[in-house]
Coordinates of C-alpha atoms in Angstrom, one line a residue:
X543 CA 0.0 0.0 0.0
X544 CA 1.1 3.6 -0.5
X545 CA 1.7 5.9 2.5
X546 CA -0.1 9.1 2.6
X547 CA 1.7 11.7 2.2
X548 CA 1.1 15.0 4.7
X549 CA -0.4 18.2 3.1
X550 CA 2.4 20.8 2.4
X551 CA 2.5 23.6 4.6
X552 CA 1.1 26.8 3.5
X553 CA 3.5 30.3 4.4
X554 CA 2.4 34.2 4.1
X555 CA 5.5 35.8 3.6
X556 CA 5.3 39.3 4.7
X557 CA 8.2 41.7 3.4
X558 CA 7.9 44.8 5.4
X559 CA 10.1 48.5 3.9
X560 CA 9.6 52.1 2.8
X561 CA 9.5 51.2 -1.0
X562 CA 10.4 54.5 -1.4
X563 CA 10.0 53.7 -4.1
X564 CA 9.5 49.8 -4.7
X565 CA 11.5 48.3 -7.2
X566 CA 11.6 45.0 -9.4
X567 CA 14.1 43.7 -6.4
X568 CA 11.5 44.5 -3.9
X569 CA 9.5 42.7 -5.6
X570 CA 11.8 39.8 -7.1
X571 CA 12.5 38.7 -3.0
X572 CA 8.8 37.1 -3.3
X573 CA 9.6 34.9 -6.0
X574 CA 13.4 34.0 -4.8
X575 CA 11.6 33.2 -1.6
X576 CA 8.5 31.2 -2.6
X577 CA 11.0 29.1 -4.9
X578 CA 13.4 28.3 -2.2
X579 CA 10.5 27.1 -0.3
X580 CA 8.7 24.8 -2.7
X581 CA 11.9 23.2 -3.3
X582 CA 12.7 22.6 0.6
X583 CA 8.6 21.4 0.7
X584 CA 8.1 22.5 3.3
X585 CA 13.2 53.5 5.3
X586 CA 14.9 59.6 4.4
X587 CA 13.0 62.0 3.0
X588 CA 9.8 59.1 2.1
X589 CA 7.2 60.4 0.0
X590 CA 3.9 59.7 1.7
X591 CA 2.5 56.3 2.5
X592 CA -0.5 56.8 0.2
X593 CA 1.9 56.8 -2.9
X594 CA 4.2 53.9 -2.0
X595 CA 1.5 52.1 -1.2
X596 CA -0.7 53.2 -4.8
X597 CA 3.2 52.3 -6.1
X598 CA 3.2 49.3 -4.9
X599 CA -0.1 48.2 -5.5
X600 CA 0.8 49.6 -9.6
X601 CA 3.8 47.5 -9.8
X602 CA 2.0 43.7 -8.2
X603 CA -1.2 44.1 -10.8
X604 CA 0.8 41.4 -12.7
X605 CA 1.2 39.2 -9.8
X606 CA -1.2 36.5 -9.4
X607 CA 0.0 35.9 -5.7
X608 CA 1.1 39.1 -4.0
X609 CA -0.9 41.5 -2.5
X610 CA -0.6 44.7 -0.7
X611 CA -1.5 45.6 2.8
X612 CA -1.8 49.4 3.8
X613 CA -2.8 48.2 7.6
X614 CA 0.6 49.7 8.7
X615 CA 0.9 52.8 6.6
X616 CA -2.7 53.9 8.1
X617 CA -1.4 53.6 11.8
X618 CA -0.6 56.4 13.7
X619 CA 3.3 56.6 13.9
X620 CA 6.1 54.1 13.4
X621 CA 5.2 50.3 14.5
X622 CA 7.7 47.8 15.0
X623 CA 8.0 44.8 12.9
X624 CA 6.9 43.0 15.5
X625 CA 3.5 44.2 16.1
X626 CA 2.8 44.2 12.0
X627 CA 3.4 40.2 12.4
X628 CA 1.3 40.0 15.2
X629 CA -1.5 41.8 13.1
X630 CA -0.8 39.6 10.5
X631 CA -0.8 36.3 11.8
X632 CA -4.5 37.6 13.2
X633 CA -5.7 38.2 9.8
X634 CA -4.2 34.7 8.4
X635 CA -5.9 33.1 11.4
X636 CA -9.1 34.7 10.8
X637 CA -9.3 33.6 7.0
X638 CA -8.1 30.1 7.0
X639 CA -9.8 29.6 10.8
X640 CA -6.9 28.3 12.6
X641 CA -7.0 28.9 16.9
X642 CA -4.3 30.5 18.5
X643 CA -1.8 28.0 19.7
X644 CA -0.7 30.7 22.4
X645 CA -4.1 31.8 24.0
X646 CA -6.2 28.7 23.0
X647 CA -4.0 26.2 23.9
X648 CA -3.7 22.5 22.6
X649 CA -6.6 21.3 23.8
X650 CA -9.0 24.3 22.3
X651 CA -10.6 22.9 19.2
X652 CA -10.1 25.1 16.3
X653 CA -12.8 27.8 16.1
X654 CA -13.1 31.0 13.8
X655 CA -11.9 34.2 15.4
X656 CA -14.5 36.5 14.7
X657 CA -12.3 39.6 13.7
X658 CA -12.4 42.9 11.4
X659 CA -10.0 42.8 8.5
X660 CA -11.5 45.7 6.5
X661 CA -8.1 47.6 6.3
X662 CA -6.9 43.9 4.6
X663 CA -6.1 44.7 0.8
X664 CA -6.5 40.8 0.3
X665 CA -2.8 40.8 1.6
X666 CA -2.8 37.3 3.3
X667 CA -3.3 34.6 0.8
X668 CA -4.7 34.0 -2.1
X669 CA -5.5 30.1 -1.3
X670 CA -9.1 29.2 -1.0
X671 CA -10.4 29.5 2.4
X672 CA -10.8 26.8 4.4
X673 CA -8.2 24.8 3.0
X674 CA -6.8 22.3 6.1
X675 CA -3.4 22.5 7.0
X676 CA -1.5 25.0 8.9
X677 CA -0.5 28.1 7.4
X678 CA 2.9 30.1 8.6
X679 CA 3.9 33.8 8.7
X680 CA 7.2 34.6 8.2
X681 CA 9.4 37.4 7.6
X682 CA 11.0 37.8 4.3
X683 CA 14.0 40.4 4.1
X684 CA 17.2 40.9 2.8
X685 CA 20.5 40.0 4.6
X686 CA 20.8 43.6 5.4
X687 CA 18.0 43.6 8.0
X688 CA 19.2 40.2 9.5
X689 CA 22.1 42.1 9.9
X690 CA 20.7 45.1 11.5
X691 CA 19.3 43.2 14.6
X692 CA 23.5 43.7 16.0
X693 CA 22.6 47.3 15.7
X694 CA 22.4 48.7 19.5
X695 CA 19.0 49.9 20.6
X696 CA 17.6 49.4 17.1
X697 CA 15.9 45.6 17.9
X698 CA 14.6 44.2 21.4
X699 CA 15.8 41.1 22.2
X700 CA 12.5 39.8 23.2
X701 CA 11.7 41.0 19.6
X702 CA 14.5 39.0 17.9
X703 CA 13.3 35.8 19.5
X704 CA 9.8 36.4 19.2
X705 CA 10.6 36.7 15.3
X706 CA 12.6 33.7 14.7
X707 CA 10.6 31.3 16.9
X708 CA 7.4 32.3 16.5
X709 CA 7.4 33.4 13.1
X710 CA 10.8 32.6 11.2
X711 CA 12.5 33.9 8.6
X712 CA 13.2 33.9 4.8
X713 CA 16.7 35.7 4.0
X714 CA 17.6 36.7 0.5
X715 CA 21.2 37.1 0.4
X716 CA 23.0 40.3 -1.5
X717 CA 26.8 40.3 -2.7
X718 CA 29.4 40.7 0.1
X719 CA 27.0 39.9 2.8
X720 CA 27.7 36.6 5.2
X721 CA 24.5 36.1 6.8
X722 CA 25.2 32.8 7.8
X723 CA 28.3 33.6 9.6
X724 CA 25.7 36.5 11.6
X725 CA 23.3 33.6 12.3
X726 CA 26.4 31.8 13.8
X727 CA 27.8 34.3 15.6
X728 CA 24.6 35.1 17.3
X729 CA 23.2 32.8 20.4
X730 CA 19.2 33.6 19.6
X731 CA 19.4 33.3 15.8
X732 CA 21.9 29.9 16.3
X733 CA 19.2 28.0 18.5
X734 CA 16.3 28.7 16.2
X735 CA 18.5 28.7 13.1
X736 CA 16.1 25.7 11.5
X737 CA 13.3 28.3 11.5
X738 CA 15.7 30.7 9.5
X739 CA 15.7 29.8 5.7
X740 CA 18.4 31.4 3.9
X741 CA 18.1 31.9 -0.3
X742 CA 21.5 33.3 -2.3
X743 CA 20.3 35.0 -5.5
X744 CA 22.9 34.1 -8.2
X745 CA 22.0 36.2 -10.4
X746 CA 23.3 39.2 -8.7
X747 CA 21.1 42.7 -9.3
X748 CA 22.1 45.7 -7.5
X749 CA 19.2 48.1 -8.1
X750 CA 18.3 49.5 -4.6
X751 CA 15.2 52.1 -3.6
X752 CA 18.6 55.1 -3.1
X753 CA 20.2 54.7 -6.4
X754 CA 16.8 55.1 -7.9
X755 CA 16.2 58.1 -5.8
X756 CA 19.0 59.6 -6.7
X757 CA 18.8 59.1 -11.0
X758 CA 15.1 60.4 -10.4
X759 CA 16.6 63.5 -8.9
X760 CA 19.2 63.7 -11.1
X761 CA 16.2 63.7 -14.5
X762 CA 18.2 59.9 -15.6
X763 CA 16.5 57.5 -16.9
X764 CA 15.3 55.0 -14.7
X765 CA 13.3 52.6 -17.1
X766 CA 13.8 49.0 -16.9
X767 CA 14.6 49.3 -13.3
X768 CA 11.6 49.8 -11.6
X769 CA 8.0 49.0 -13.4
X770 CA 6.7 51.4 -15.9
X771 CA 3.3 52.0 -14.1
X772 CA 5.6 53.1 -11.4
X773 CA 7.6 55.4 -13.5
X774 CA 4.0 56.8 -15.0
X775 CA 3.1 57.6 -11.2
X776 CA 5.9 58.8 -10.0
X777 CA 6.2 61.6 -13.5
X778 CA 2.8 62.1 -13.3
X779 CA 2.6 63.1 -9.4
X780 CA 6.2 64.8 -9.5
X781 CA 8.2 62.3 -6.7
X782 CA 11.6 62.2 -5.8
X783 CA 12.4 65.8 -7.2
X784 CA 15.0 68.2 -6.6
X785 CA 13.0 70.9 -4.9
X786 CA 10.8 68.4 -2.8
X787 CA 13.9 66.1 -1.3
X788 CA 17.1 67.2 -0.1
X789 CA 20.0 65.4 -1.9
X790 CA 21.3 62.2 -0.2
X791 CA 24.1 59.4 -0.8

């Protein structure tokens, strides 16, 4: 007889940043992510939050999987990354009616959480609802951010921890970054390392959200870099000019 095989698991990846503006990199971290997955089975001077999000939400009509959330942008002040997961593993709870482990318990049979999720843009999933299985959130970033939790006062502790147990992480890697040796070198990271999956893009692209600043201040061309209904929006609604953003490096 043949064994039955278990369901894969389902992950929300949830790639928090200014996008300021968001560029084909921004958005090529989804699919480096998602295909390192199926294979294991498994911030300036920021224009406001209404246009990187309209940016954003321009440059993923071609997606048939992505989605943007404005929850965060509509929030009064700065949150920390950890309270945007916490939101969001609400919401993914909500839709695919999975109890909360940590204030249900084990014993709780699964019930709906009956929840507003208005502000949702359908950011969570785009599987059908009600599919069984668990589904994870994790964090997908760069090896930059991974990095930036050594940064004094800039991360909690409790934070760090709470991210890469509770959640995890997916970590694209950029040239002349050793994320591995960070996760190493660091005690929380280390024990939870096998909730940290880490992705090396190959084909290396160095296009980031300053450079692109800076050639939109300087009038260059910035086609082929960042989507053209991005380009259209930012032309048509005059970002990232001279006399609206002090020059940077």
């Amino acid at each position: 007889s043949f064994s039955k095989m278990a369901a894969p698991t389902r992950v929300v990846l949830l790639a928090g940043g200014c996008f300021n503006p968001i560029t084909n990199m921004h958005l090529r971290l989804f699919e480096l992510a998602r295909d390192h997955l199926e294979r294991t089975g498994l911030y300036k001077g920021l224009v406001p939050s209404t246009d990187r999000v309209a940016m954003a939400r321009l440059a993923l009509a071609s997606s048939d999987w992505v989605r943007v959330d404005s929850w965060e942008s509509e929030q009064e002040g700065w949150l920390e990354t950890v309270e945007v997961m916490r939101h969001l593993k609400r919401q993914v709870q909500n839709k695919h009616c999975v109890a909360d482990s940590e204030t249900d318990g084990p014993s709780r049979k699964r019930r709906k959480i009956q929840h507003n999720v208005n502000n949702s843009d359908e950011a969570v999933d785009s599987s059908p609802a009600g599919t069984a299985g668990e589904v994870q959130l994790k964090l997908l970033c760069g090896a930059d951010l991974l990095e930036s939790f050594a940064v004094p006062n800039l991360w909690r502790d409790e934070h760090i921890k709470e991210l890469a147990s509770n959640y995890g992480l997916v970590v694209i890697s950029r040239a002349g970054s050793n994320p591995e040796k960070f996760i190493y070198e660091s005690d929380v990271l280390s024990k939870y390392k096998n909730n940290i999956h880490m992705v090396t893009e190959w084909i290396q692209n160095e296009i980031s959200a300053t450079k692109i600043r800076r050639a939109l201040r300087r009038k260059e061309s910035v086609r082929y870099l960042v989507p053209d209904p991005v380009i259209n929006y930012i032309n048509e609604h005059q970002l990232y000019q001279p006399d609206t953003e002090k020059s940077k490096t």
